[in-house]
Amino acid sequence: MNLIFLGPPGAGKGTQAKITSEKYGIPQISTGDIFRKAVADQTELGKQAKAIMEKGELVPDNLTIELVKERLAKDDVKAGFILDGFPRTIEQAKALDNFAEIDAAINFEIDKEEIVRRLTGRRICSNCGAIYHITDFPPKVPGICDKCGGKLYQRDDDKPEAIEKRLAVYTKQTEPLITFYSSAGKLRNINSSINPETSEKQLIDIINSIKA
Ligand code: AMP
């Protein structure tokens, strides 16, 4: 089962990708996570990506495509995978068609006010990557991860100026993918504005229909 999770930043793709990955035993491949790790490890890729990411812009297609191509060549994707945050441009989507067969592109629909509210309140565990929200899903002890005791942080690109930029980039470069996958007969929409449980239910229905 090869899935793409599509949608604007803050739509809940990462949260649902983690749940789906655990439930079905297929890896979540988040290009954002890969880039953040490269930045933290100060690798050559990280050096190239850092300033671009802080501004909320997209890392160049050639770098991103190569990275995903290499990742999808590994053995652990044989039973399937979830691409979370890739593709983000038509060029990436066309390249992906050359090295992977996609079952469905799941589009997380949500309105802009809710995105801004979610992103500004989002906090991430610096150790295990667990995702919290200061009011919707707060940790038991403020600033500390319930699961591993790691310190929570706010992503630089979850600050208001970067959010505006990321939304503009999404509208211009990523939203056209909705038509791309719809034309290919692969698009499935879920209403992602209610709560994670409701998103998960819709997702399970879609996955069951794919597996049936
Ligand atoms: P995310 O965690 O998916 O919101 O990604 C964080 C940042 O990583 C984005 O704002 C981009 O700068 C970069 N990034 C992640 N995925 C991609 C992609 N598919 N293409 C280009 N840049 C990406």
Tab-separated table of C-alpha atoms in Angstrom, residues 27-103:
chain	number	residue	atom	x	y	z
A	27	PRO	CA	7.265	3.432	7.129
A	28	GLN	CA	6.369	7.104	7.255
A	29	ILE	CA	8.720	8.979	4.962
A	30	SER	CA	8.634	12.653	5.886
A	31	THR	CA	10.901	14.806	3.744
A	32	GLY	CA	10.518	17.597	6.328
A	33	ASP	CA	11.828	15.263	9.084
A	34	ILE	CA	14.705	14.129	6.867
A	35	PHE	CA	15.681	17.743	6.143
A	36	ARG	CA	15.371	18.764	9.819
A	37	LYS	CA	17.646	15.897	10.820
A	38	ALA	CA	20.158	16.851	8.135
A	39	VAL	CA	20.152	20.434	9.472
A	40	ALA	CA	20.618	19.227	13.062
A	41	ASP	CA	23.453	16.887	11.993
A	42	GLN	CA	25.006	19.683	9.910
A	43	THR	CA	25.408	17.455	6.869
A	44	GLU	CA	26.051	18.888	3.397
A	45	LEU	CA	22.337	18.518	2.599
A	46	GLY	CA	21.457	20.217	5.896
A	47	LYS	CA	23.695	23.171	5.088
A	48	GLN	CA	21.918	23.623	1.759
A	49	ALA	CA	18.439	23.239	3.250
A	50	LYS	CA	18.734	25.325	6.442
A	51	ALA	CA	18.186	28.886	5.185
A	52	ILE	CA	15.534	27.767	2.690
A	53	MET	CA	13.536	25.991	5.393
A	54	GLU	CA	13.757	28.874	7.844
A	55	LYS	CA	12.199	31.130	5.213
A	56	GLY	CA	9.383	28.632	4.613
A	57	GLU	CA	10.444	28.044	1.006
A	58	LEU	CA	10.927	24.729	-0.776
A	59	VAL	CA	14.223	22.867	-1.017
A	60	PRO	CA	15.121	22.515	-4.750
A	61	ASP	CA	13.344	19.705	-6.604
A	62	ASN	CA	16.515	17.907	-7.743
A	63	LEU	CA	17.804	17.481	-4.171
A	64	THR	CA	14.424	16.419	-2.823
A	65	ILE	CA	13.652	13.978	-5.620
A	66	GLU	CA	17.055	12.270	-5.300
A	67	LEU	CA	16.578	11.912	-1.559
A	68	VAL	CA	13.164	10.241	-1.903
A	69	LYS	CA	14.350	8.026	-4.750
A	70	GLU	CA	17.176	6.718	-2.549
A	71	ARG	CA	14.822	6.252	0.395
A	72	LEU	CA	12.319	4.270	-1.688
A	73	ALA	CA	15.096	1.936	-2.847
A	74	LYS	CA	15.462	0.557	0.690
A	75	ASP	CA	14.049	-2.839	1.662
A	76	ASP	CA	11.647	-1.626	4.357
A	77	VAL	CA	9.259	-0.082	1.804
A	78	LYS	CA	8.450	-3.412	0.136
A	79	ALA	CA	5.083	-3.726	1.915
A	80	GLY	CA	4.304	-0.077	1.350
A	81	PHE	CA	5.040	3.440	2.535
A	82	ILE	CA	3.497	6.768	3.432
A	83	LEU	CA	4.993	9.819	1.788
A	84	ASP	CA	4.362	12.702	4.172
A	85	GLY	CA	5.178	16.083	2.623
A	86	PHE	CA	6.315	14.734	-0.740
A	87	PRO	CA	5.609	15.448	-3.566
A	88	ARG	CA	5.131	19.188	-3.141
A	89	THR	CA	5.504	20.308	-6.752
A	90	ILE	CA	4.268	18.980	-10.093
A	91	GLU	CA	7.883	18.265	-11.027
A	92	GLN	CA	8.302	16.084	-7.921
A	93	ALA	CA	5.041	14.267	-8.665
A	94	LYS	CA	6.085	13.535	-12.256
A	95	ALA	CA	9.488	12.270	-11.081
A	96	LEU	CA	7.838	10.060	-8.458
A	97	ASP	CA	5.737	8.413	-11.179
A	98	ASN	CA	9.005	7.171	-12.693
A	99	PHE	CA	10.156	5.272	-9.624
A	100	ALA	CA	7.048	4.331	-7.614
A	101	GLU	CA	3.508	3.098	-8.108
A	102	ILE	CA	1.084	5.101	-5.949
A	103	ASP	CA	-2.240	3.636	-4.745
